[in-house]
Tab-separated table of C-alpha atoms and ligand atoms in Angstrom:
chain	number	residue	atom	x	y	z
K	1	MET	CA	-2.335	27.219	92.249
K	2	THR	CA	-0.303	29.960	90.551
K	3	LEU	CA	-1.575	30.754	87.079
K	4	PRO	CA	0.566	32.615	84.534
K	5	VAL	CA	-1.808	35.467	83.551
K	6	SER	CA	-2.932	38.119	86.069
K	7	ALA	CA	-6.519	37.517	87.203
K	8	ASP	CA	-6.968	41.309	87.462
K	9	LEU	CA	-6.162	41.737	83.776
K	10	ILE	CA	-8.761	39.079	82.871
K	11	ALA	CA	-11.362	40.695	85.193
K	12	GLN	CA	-10.667	44.115	83.725
K	13	HIS	CA	-11.185	42.884	80.170
K	14	ASN	CA	-14.289	40.903	81.078
K	15	HIS	CA	-15.777	43.883	82.875
K	16	ALA	CA	-15.503	45.954	79.680
K	17	GLY	CA	-17.232	43.260	77.616
K	18	MET	CA	-19.782	41.882	80.086
K	19	ALA	CA	-22.808	44.062	79.191
K	20	ALA	CA	-22.529	43.173	75.497
K	21	LEU	CA	-22.065	39.488	76.298
K	22	GLU	CA	-25.115	39.420	78.574
K	23	ASP	CA	-27.143	41.118	75.834
K	24	ASP	CA	-26.026	38.573	73.206
K	25	TYR	CA	-26.551	35.681	75.631
K	26	ASP	CA	-30.088	36.757	76.502
K	27	ALA	CA	-30.987	37.251	72.828
K	28	LEU	CA	-29.651	33.803	71.938
K	29	GLY	CA	-31.461	32.382	74.969
K	30	ARG	CA	-34.770	33.709	73.647
K	31	LYS	CA	-34.002	32.335	70.157
K	32	LEU	CA	-33.147	28.855	71.502
K	33	ALA	CA	-36.176	28.892	73.813
K	34	ARG	CA	-38.415	29.371	70.757
K	35	ALA	CA	-36.907	26.078	69.515
K	36	GLY	CA	-37.592	24.441	72.876
K	37	LEU	CA	-33.953	24.608	73.992
K	38	ASP	CA	-32.678	25.825	77.388
K	39	ILE	CA	-29.520	27.881	76.802
K	40	ASP	CA	-28.269	27.281	80.366
K	41	ARG	CA	-28.413	23.500	79.796
K	42	VAL	CA	-26.295	23.934	76.637
K	43	LYS	CA	-23.912	26.174	78.595
K	44	ALA	CA	-23.569	23.485	81.299
K	45	ARG	CA	-22.674	20.877	78.643
K	46	VAL	CA	-20.112	23.257	77.117
K	47	ALA	CA	-18.649	24.013	80.557
K	48	ALA	CA	-18.107	20.260	81.105
K	49	PHE	CA	-16.489	19.787	77.672
K	50	GLY	CA	-12.737	19.683	77.397
K	51	VAL	CA	-10.113	18.906	74.765
K	52	ALA	CA	-6.496	18.064	75.505
K	53	VAL	CA	-3.630	20.077	74.047
K	54	PRO	CA	-0.508	18.400	72.634
K	55	SER	CA	2.711	19.286	74.462
K	56	TRP	CA	4.418	19.349	71.063
K	57	GLY	CA	1.938	21.959	69.822
K	58	ALA	CA	3.156	24.527	72.381
K	59	GLY	CA	6.266	25.173	70.338
K	60	ARG	CA	6.432	26.298	66.733
K	61	GLY	CA	6.250	23.418	64.290
K	62	GLY	CA	7.779	23.128	60.875
K	63	THR	CA	7.928	21.114	57.740
K	64	ARG	CA	10.715	19.052	56.207
K	65	PHE	CA	11.898	22.249	54.607
K	66	ALA	CA	12.197	24.511	57.621
K	67	LYS	CA	10.950	25.594	60.988
K	68	PHE	CA	10.857	29.295	61.971
K	69	PRO	CA	11.073	29.569	65.765
K	70	ILE	CA	9.651	32.598	67.616
K	71	PRO	CA	11.345	34.386	70.537
K	72	GLY	CA	9.979	33.101	73.845
K	73	GLU	CA	8.724	29.760	72.578
K	74	PRO	CA	9.061	26.878	75.043
K	75	THR	CA	12.234	24.804	75.048
K	76	ASN	CA	11.227	21.981	77.415
K	77	ILE	CA	8.179	20.335	78.996
K	78	HIS	CA	8.238	22.720	81.971
K	79	GLU	CA	7.891	25.788	79.724
K	80	LYS	CA	5.361	23.925	77.537
K	81	LEU	CA	3.219	23.274	80.645
K	82	GLU	CA	3.332	26.967	81.514
K	83	ASP	CA	2.065	27.841	78.026
K	84	CYS	CA	-0.628	25.152	78.215
K	85	ALA	CA	-1.704	26.697	81.519
K	86	VAL	CA	-2.149	30.068	79.764
K	87	ILE	CA	-4.407	28.383	77.177
K	88	ASN	CA	-6.511	26.755	79.899
K	89	GLN	CA	-6.593	29.838	82.142
K	90	LEU	CA	-7.959	32.060	79.351
K	91	GLY	CA	-10.020	29.504	77.394
K	92	ARG	CA	-11.138	27.195	80.217
K	93	SER	CA	-11.620	24.194	77.892
K	94	THR	CA	-8.181	22.520	77.731
K	95	PRO	CA	-7.574	21.083	81.234
K	96	ARG	CA	-5.311	18.237	80.068
K	97	VAL	CA	-2.008	17.877	78.208
K	98	SER	CA	-1.127	14.957	75.937
K	99	PRO	CA	2.644	14.341	76.243
K	100	HIS	CA	5.055	12.715	73.817
K	101	PHE	CA	8.063	10.598	74.750
K	102	PRO	CA	10.995	10.955	74.643
K	103	TRP	CA	10.340	14.613	73.603
K	104	ASP	CA	8.947	15.335	77.138
K	105	LYS	CA	11.360	13.056	79.062
K	106	VAL	CA	12.240	14.127	82.642
K	107	SER	CA	13.822	12.310	85.597
K	108	ASP	CA	10.915	12.705	88.066
K	109	TYR	CA	7.368	12.152	86.712
K	110	ALA	CA	5.703	12.431	90.110
K	111	ALA	CA	7.191	15.939	90.368
K	112	LEU	CA	6.047	16.715	86.812
K	113	ARG	CA	2.536	15.583	87.735
K	114	GLU	CA	2.633	17.911	90.746
K	115	GLU	CA	3.989	20.776	88.640
K	116	ALA	CA	1.121	20.369	86.156
K	117	ALA	CA	-1.468	20.160	88.938
K	118	GLU	CA	-0.070	23.409	90.390
K	119	LEU	CA	-0.852	24.964	86.983
K	120	GLY	CA	-4.394	23.472	86.950
K	121	LEU	CA	-3.491	20.804	84.388
K	122	GLY	CA	-3.933	17.027	84.181
K	123	TRP	CA	-2.723	14.495	81.621
K	124	ASP	CA	-4.446	12.814	78.680
K	125	ALA	CA	-3.114	10.008	76.456
K	126	VAL	CA	0.665	9.520	76.366
K	127	ASN	CA	2.252	9.187	72.911
K	128	SER	CA	5.121	6.846	72.118
K	129	ASN	CA	7.670	7.633	69.412
K	130	THR	CA	9.168	4.882	67.292
K	131	PHE	CA	9.314	7.077	64.185
K	132	GLN	CA	12.621	8.797	65.071
K	133	ASP	CA	15.983	7.446	66.221
K	134	GLN	CA	17.331	8.831	69.503
K	135	VAL	CA	21.036	9.439	70.212
K	136	GLY	CA	22.558	6.226	71.527
K	137	GLN	CA	19.621	4.081	70.416
K	138	ALA	CA	20.680	0.452	69.811
K	139	HIS	CA	18.529	-0.299	66.761
K	140	THR	CA	17.424	2.142	64.034
K	141	TYR	CA	13.777	2.566	63.010
K	142	ALA	CA	14.835	3.319	59.433
K	143	ASN	CA	13.172	0.076	58.319
K	144	GLY	CA	10.199	0.300	60.637
K	145	SER	CA	9.540	-0.273	64.293
K	146	LEU	CA	6.804	-2.689	65.441
K	147	SER	CA	6.710	-4.174	61.915
K	148	ALA	CA	10.478	-4.191	61.349
K	149	GLN	CA	12.108	-7.339	59.932
K	150	ASP	CA	14.712	-7.212	62.719
K	151	ALA	CA	13.410	-8.849	65.936
K	152	ALA	CA	15.659	-6.734	68.199
K	153	THR	CA	14.278	-3.551	66.635
K	154	ARG	CA	10.703	-4.768	67.188
K	155	GLN	CA	11.514	-5.623	70.810
K	156	GLN	CA	13.066	-2.165	71.284
K	157	ALA	CA	9.818	-0.588	70.015
K	158	VAL	CA	7.711	-2.796	72.307
K	159	ASP	CA	9.908	-1.920	75.314
K	160	HIS	CA	9.623	1.805	74.537
K	161	ASN	CA	5.827	1.626	74.429
K	162	ILE	CA	5.757	-0.292	77.728
K	163	ALA	CA	8.053	2.363	79.243
K	164	CYS	CA	5.562	5.029	78.054
K	165	ILE	CA	2.756	3.176	79.872
K	166	GLU	CA	4.834	3.258	83.064
K	167	ILE	CA	5.448	7.021	82.659
K	168	GLY	CA	1.737	7.536	81.971
K	169	ARG	CA	0.816	5.621	85.105
K	170	GLN	CA	2.958	8.032	87.171
K	171	LEU	CA	1.322	11.027	85.472
K	172	GLY	CA	-2.212	9.691	86.040
K	173	SER	CA	-2.943	9.001	82.376
K	174	THR	CA	-4.969	5.934	81.287
K	175	ASP	CA	-4.379	5.894	77.522
K	176	LEU	CA	-1.421	5.085	75.270
K	177	THR	CA	-1.560	6.401	71.702
K	178	VAL	CA	0.421	4.262	69.290
K	179	TRP	CA	1.132	5.783	65.902
K	180	VAL	CA	3.842	4.088	63.836
K	181	GLY	CA	5.134	5.539	60.582
K	182	ASP	CA	6.037	2.026	59.405
K	183	GLY	CA	5.534	1.462	55.681
K	184	THR	CA	7.254	1.370	52.302
K	185	ASN	CA	8.230	3.692	49.453
K	186	PHE	CA	8.542	1.050	46.754
K	187	PRO	CA	6.306	-1.793	45.513
K	188	GLY	CA	7.824	-5.060	46.725
K	189	GLN	CA	9.809	-3.397	49.497
K	190	GLN	CA	7.892	-5.362	52.154
K	191	ASP	CA	5.122	-8.005	52.182
K	192	PHE	CA	1.856	-6.389	53.258
K	193	ALA	CA	0.584	-9.391	55.246
K	194	ARG	CA	3.829	-10.340	56.974
K	195	SER	CA	4.622	-6.728	57.986
K	196	LEU	CA	1.122	-6.420	59.486
K	197	ASP	CA	1.579	-9.707	61.354
K	198	ARG	CA	4.847	-8.462	62.830
K	199	TYR	CA	3.072	-5.244	63.871
K	200	LEU	CA	0.233	-7.247	65.487
K	201	ASP	CA	2.695	-9.433	67.365
K	202	GLY	CA	4.438	-6.396	68.854
K	203	ALA	CA	1.159	-4.612	69.531
K	204	ALA	CA	-0.102	-7.690	71.412
K	205	GLN	CA	2.917	-7.524	73.729
K	206	ILE	CA	2.196	-3.843	74.435
K	207	TYR	CA	-1.485	-4.684	74.958
K	208	ALA	CA	-0.529	-7.345	77.500
K	209	ALA	CA	1.324	-4.690	79.518
K	210	LEU	CA	-1.707	-2.375	79.802
K	211	PRO	CA	-3.058	-1.869	83.346
K	212	ASP	CA	-6.724	-2.925	83.721
K	213	ASP	CA	-8.174	0.575	83.346
K	214	TRP	CA	-5.962	1.556	80.418
K	215	ARG	CA	-6.638	1.683	76.678
K	216	MET	CA	-4.364	1.491	73.673
K	217	LEU	CA	-5.388	3.968	70.938
K	218	LEU	CA	-4.292	2.884	67.448
K	219	GLU	CA	-3.774	5.846	65.137
K	220	HIS	CA	-4.098	5.164	61.400
K	221	LYS	CA	-2.539	7.366	58.714
K	222	MET	CA	-2.716	7.057	54.925
K	223	PHE	CA	0.843	8.149	54.142
K	224	GLU	CA	3.986	10.038	55.385
K	225	PRO	CA	6.653	9.284	56.237
K	226	ALA	CA	6.017	6.298	53.929
K	227	PHE	CA	4.773	7.206	50.492
K	228	TYR	CA	3.812	3.858	48.868
K	229	SER	CA	2.197	1.879	51.723
K	230	THR	CA	1.650	2.333	55.487
K	231	VAL	CA	1.123	-0.625	57.842
K	232	ILE	CA	-1.884	0.960	59.646
K	233	SER	CA	-3.032	3.135	56.745
K	234	ASP	CA	-6.751	3.469	57.289
K	235	TRP	CA	-9.636	2.876	59.669
K	236	GLY	CA	-10.138	-0.612	58.231
K	237	SER	CA	-6.622	-1.768	59.151
K	238	SER	CA	-6.972	-0.008	62.495
K	239	ILE	CA	-10.321	-1.566	63.509
K	240	LEU	CA	-9.213	-5.048	62.418
K	241	ALA	CA	-6.029	-4.674	64.474
K	242	ALA	CA	-8.020	-3.353	67.470
K	243	GLN	CA	-10.487	-6.239	67.231
K	244	GLU	CA	-7.591	-8.685	66.983
K	245	LEU	CA	-5.892	-7.182	70.088
K	246	GLY	CA	-8.876	-7.032	72.430
K	247	PRO	CA	-11.404	-4.796	74.217
K	248	LYS	CA	-8.800	-2.314	75.552
K	249	ALA	CA	-7.636	-1.530	72.013
K	250	LYS	CA	-9.517	1.312	70.331
K	251	CYS	CA	-9.075	3.443	67.217
K	252	LEU	CA	-7.940	7.075	67.224
K	253	VAL	CA	-9.058	9.331	64.368
K	254	ASP	CA	-6.559	12.040	63.397
K	255	LEU	CA	-8.600	14.230	61.024
K	256	GLY	CA	-5.545	14.899	58.835
K	257	HIS	CA	-4.727	11.257	58.180
K	258	HIS	CA	-7.203	10.650	55.351
K	259	ALA	CA	-7.255	11.289	51.629
K	260	PRO	CA	-8.912	14.603	50.678
K	261	ASN	CA	-12.755	14.407	50.701
K	262	VAL	CA	-12.904	11.145	52.639
K	263	ASN	CA	-16.144	11.050	54.698
K	264	ILE	CA	-14.521	11.158	58.146
K	265	GLU	CA	-17.827	11.576	59.990
K	266	GLN	CA	-18.962	8.227	58.541
K	267	ILE	CA	-15.724	6.612	59.759
K	268	VAL	CA	-16.549	7.989	63.231
K	269	ALA	CA	-20.032	6.426	63.042
K	270	ARG	CA	-18.596	3.082	61.890
K	271	LEU	CA	-15.943	2.928	64.625
K	272	HIS	CA	-18.578	3.777	67.214
K	273	ARG	CA	-20.990	1.133	65.854
K	274	PHE	CA	-18.409	-1.545	66.599
K	275	GLY	CA	-17.420	-0.081	69.992
K	276	LYS	CA	-13.950	0.883	68.771
K	277	LEU	CA	-14.081	4.685	68.806
K	278	GLY	CA	-11.263	5.604	71.202
K	279	GLY	CA	-10.382	9.220	70.487
K	280	PHE	CA	-9.453	12.063	68.206
K	281	HIS	CA	-6.557	14.203	67.097
K	282	PHE	CA	-8.298	17.351	65.957
K	283	ASN	CA	-6.730	19.571	63.289
K	284	ASP	CA	-7.591	20.610	59.759
K	285	SER	CA	-6.077	20.091	56.330
K	286	LYS	CA	-6.533	20.924	52.673
K	287	TYR	CA	-4.161	18.492	51.013
K	288	GLY	CA	-2.235	16.057	53.251
K	289	ASP	CA	-1.466	15.793	56.966
K	290	ASP	CA	-1.204	19.576	57.097
K	291	ASP	CA	-1.881	19.755	60.876
K	292	LEU	CA	-3.568	23.148	60.450
K	293	ASP	CA	-5.761	24.757	63.116
K	294	SER	CA	-8.992	22.868	63.821
K	295	GLY	CA	-11.958	24.315	61.952
K	296	SER	CA	-9.765	26.706	59.963
K	297	ILE	CA	-10.301	25.047	56.559
K	298	ASN	CA	-13.416	22.871	56.858
K	299	PRO	CA	-15.435	23.826	59.967
K	300	HIS	CA	-18.538	22.096	58.557
K	301	GLN	CA	-16.719	18.736	58.515
K	302	LEU	CA	-15.755	19.276	62.180
K	303	PHE	CA	-19.419	20.009	62.960
K	304	LEU	CA	-20.509	16.820	61.161
K	305	VAL	CA	-17.972	14.798	63.180
K	306	PHE	CA	-19.469	16.225	66.394
K	307	ASN	CA	-22.947	15.526	65.052
K	308	GLU	CA	-21.960	11.835	64.881
K	309	LEU	CA	-20.517	12.102	68.403
K	310	ALA	CA	-23.792	13.559	69.668
K	311	GLU	CA	-25.643	10.592	68.125
K	312	ALA	CA	-23.064	8.262	69.686
K	313	GLU	CA	-23.592	9.875	73.100
K	314	ASP	CA	-27.330	9.190	72.737
K	315	HIS	CA	-26.588	5.578	71.697
K	316	PRO	CA	-23.457	4.670	73.678
K	317	ARG	CA	-21.592	1.417	73.064
K	318	GLU	CA	-19.652	-0.394	75.743
K	319	GLY	CA	-16.664	1.656	76.970
K	320	PHE	CA	-17.711	4.784	75.045
K	321	ARG	CA	-15.425	7.571	76.344
K	322	PRO	CA	-13.666	9.177	73.400
K	323	SER	CA	-10.505	11.172	74.190
K	324	TYR	CA	-10.637	14.580	72.579
K	325	MET	CA	-7.150	15.881	71.784
K	326	ILE	CA	-5.678	18.498	69.485
K	327	ASP	CA	-2.729	17.531	67.258
K	328	GLN	CA	-1.484	20.471	65.235
K	329	SER	CA	1.738	22.018	63.965
K	330	HIS	CA	1.850	25.775	64.367
K	331	ASN	CA	4.244	26.898	61.649
K	332	VAL	CA	3.152	30.526	61.131
K	333	THR	CA	1.201	31.606	64.264
K	334	ASP	CA	1.859	31.969	67.975
K	335	PRO	CA	1.070	28.431	69.196
K	336	ILE	CA	-0.880	29.742	72.197
K	337	GLU	CA	-3.152	31.824	69.954
K	338	SER	CA	-3.646	28.901	67.573
K	339	MET	CA	-4.622	26.555	70.377
K	340	LEU	CA	-6.974	29.143	71.917
K	341	SER	CA	-8.613	29.588	68.502
K	342	SER	CA	-8.721	25.824	67.819
K	343	ALA	CA	-10.155	24.923	71.222
K	344	GLU	CA	-12.873	27.528	70.578
K	345	ALA	CA	-13.640	26.078	67.118
K	346	ILE	CA	-13.877	22.554	68.553
K	347	ALA	CA	-16.114	23.610	71.464
K	348	GLN	CA	-18.290	25.577	69.010
K	349	CYS	CA	-18.888	22.414	66.964
K	350	TYR	CA	-19.660	20.454	70.135
K	351	ALA	CA	-22.210	23.130	71.161
K	352	LYS	CA	-23.775	23.328	67.677
K	353	ALA	CA	-24.115	19.514	67.552
K	354	SER	CA	-25.833	19.574	70.944
K	355	ILE	CA	-28.549	21.982	69.712
K	356	VAL	CA	-29.524	19.884	66.690
K	357	ASP	CA	-33.259	19.081	66.876
K	358	ARG	CA	-32.688	15.290	66.826
K	359	PRO	CA	-36.384	14.273	66.950
K	360	ALA	CA	-36.972	16.456	63.856
K	361	LEU	CA	-33.866	15.020	62.187
K	362	HIS	CA	-34.847	11.429	62.895
K	363	ALA	CA	-38.467	12.025	61.803
K	364	ALA	CA	-37.295	13.520	58.510
K	365	GLN	CA	-34.881	10.593	58.000
K	366	ALA	CA	-37.735	8.144	58.669
K	367	ASP	CA	-39.896	9.999	56.110
K	368	ASN	CA	-37.056	10.163	53.534
K	369	ASP	CA	-37.545	13.922	53.707
K	370	THR	CA	-34.010	14.715	52.627
K	371	MET	CA	-34.312	18.501	52.693
K	372	MET	CA	-35.845	18.654	56.180
K	373	ALA	CA	-33.194	16.234	57.475
K	374	PHE	CA	-30.432	18.426	56.061
K	375	GLN	CA	-32.156	21.581	57.329
K	376	ALA	CA	-32.251	20.132	60.865
K	377	LEU	CA	-28.441	20.044	60.794
K	378	ARG	CA	-28.053	23.303	58.910
K	379	ARG	CA	-30.273	25.206	61.382
K	380	ALA	CA	-27.976	24.240	64.264
K	381	TYR	CA	-24.792	24.816	62.266
K	382	THR	CA	-25.779	28.402	61.428
K	383	ILE	CA	-26.519	29.420	65.010
K	384	ASP	CA	-23.761	31.587	66.495
K	385	VAL	CA	-23.045	29.838	69.803
K	386	ALA	CA	-20.134	32.143	70.706
K	387	PRO	CA	-22.100	33.854	73.556
K	388	ILE	CA	-22.637	30.463	75.228
K	389	LEU	CA	-18.940	29.597	75.070
K	390	ALA	CA	-17.911	33.048	76.298
K	391	MET	CA	-20.370	32.941	79.223
K	392	ALA	CA	-19.152	29.450	80.200
K	393	ARG	CA	-15.551	30.725	80.072
K	394	VAL	CA	-16.240	33.814	82.195
K	395	GLU	CA	-18.098	31.757	84.811
K	396	ALA	CA	-15.089	29.428	84.996
K	397	GLY	CA	-12.652	32.347	85.472
K	398	GLY	CA	-11.588	32.655	81.826
K	399	ALA	CA	-11.674	35.546	79.372
K	400	ILE	CA	-14.532	36.703	77.153
K	401	ASP	CA	-11.893	37.266	74.414
K	402	PRO	CA	-8.941	34.990	75.247
K	403	ILE	CA	-6.645	36.094	72.417
K	404	ALA	CA	-7.173	39.801	73.214
K	405	VAL	CA	-6.279	39.202	76.876
K	406	TYR	CA	-3.329	37.002	75.910
K	407	ARG	CA	-1.934	39.841	73.766
K	408	ALA	CA	-2.647	42.429	76.463
K	409	SER	CA	-0.742	40.263	78.975
K	410	GLN	CA	2.482	40.650	76.976
K	411	TYR	CA	3.138	36.995	77.958
K	412	ARG	CA	5.204	36.067	74.886
K	413	PRO	CA	7.488	39.156	74.925
K	414	ARG	CA	8.055	38.491	78.657
K	415	LYS	CA	8.971	34.873	77.902
K	416	ALA	CA	11.306	36.054	75.155
K	417	GLN	CA	13.289	37.830	77.872
K	418	GLU	CA	13.351	34.744	80.142
K	419	ARG	CA	13.744	31.791	77.790
K	420	LYS	CA	16.742	30.777	75.718
K	421	ALA	CA	16.307	31.020	71.962
K	422	VAL	CA	15.352	27.906	70.013
K	423	GLY	CA	17.745	27.033	67.200
K	424	LEU	CA	16.870	26.869	63.541
K	425	GLY	CA	15.933	23.469	62.122
K	426	ALA	CA	13.200	21.537	60.349
K	427	GLY	CA	10.517	19.013	61.204
K	428	ILE	CA	7.432	19.005	63.400
K	429	VAL	CA	9.166	19.851	66.729
M	501	LIG	C1	1.544	11.532	63.089
M	501	LIG	C2	0.940	12.241	64.285
M	501	LIG	C3	0.954	11.429	65.553
M	501	LIG	C4	1.985	12.091	66.434
M	501	LIG	C5	2.699	12.983	65.549
M	501	LIG	C6	3.290	14.170	66.232
M	501	LIG	O1	1.374	12.318	61.940
M	501	LIG	O2	-0.331	12.696	63.956
M	501	LIG	O3	-0.240	11.570	66.252
M	501	LIG	O4	2.706	11.234	67.163
M	501	LIG	O5	1.762	13.370	64.575
M	502	LIG	MN1	-1.953	12.612	65.362
């Protein structure tokens, strides 16, 4: 395995910070022990935790207005994998990549699988794309894809999703994420029931093509690109569709796909209760589907989502194995730094949720002792778990301070010399 950042540079940086880390770790260990918690057990859970990075997040993103590329950003899946390997080498919590097709299309997927493995990376859910038209495409998605009025367009969307399953099989993935932007901008533009039925008919054909050990993750979204109605607009439409399709259909929660102030952690609990919690696209937002860095705007909400996941882990439902994935658009930062920072924020919330005193929480809930129930969560949320994450990283060969080592490696300026410049444009990729 050849990793992109020099192991000596990482060791050098870690050596300088090790004494302080050990001091912080021991102090936190004593604090957690007073609460009956074994810090090494928490560290082991953190070390086993991983979140996938989106291939499309390795490049700079943009909005409909503009995209501002940076020198040295990746221009194809091969360069994106290299950057994802930097994130995993330094952060040690992002061992898988979630690809998107046709954005990541190549001619030899067995070779791509090998290339990723050589960089220490595996593959998470594959994403289909029936929200853009490709050059030479027979039927436009301007009027929808799986829910389109035109049967040939629907069939084209079904065939594309089945082709993504085949690619995923070659990469070693076992999940297909299906997000469709289908919807309307005007009242009356389409019939709500009939457009959903067309979607369900197409989705059933995709479902029928799933290998036995695969899942289909339905991703709901309130609006954009449609601004009056969206076919799979919320968790209700998503869970009903997943129940209609069958046991291999699950629901994916993209944190940015809800109206402001929606109680997303309750949606997580509901989907789990009915055995339909399939996975996550982690990001953060203040207004719409802003795709900002996870935990950058509302870290407490992210903690509360992981608190529900910790409860779900203690009370698993059939087939409970949620896929944890990041889905962000890095418009103003270096994408590698944003994903290092986001993976840290996500793992922090996972660690904080795993040190909640659940017996105390449940006892307070049973006694209707509202303040003590809240305090059980708040106590865990306010503990700085950074030493645990850093120690887990170092023991796995990563960096105590990943962003500092990334900058010291001069990786991006080096790539700016090697890679061709990305043109100006707009849009998410
Ligand atoms: C839709 C979405 C979906 C991806 C796309 C890049 O907003 O969240 O998950 O396909 O972003
Ligand atoms: Mn998403």
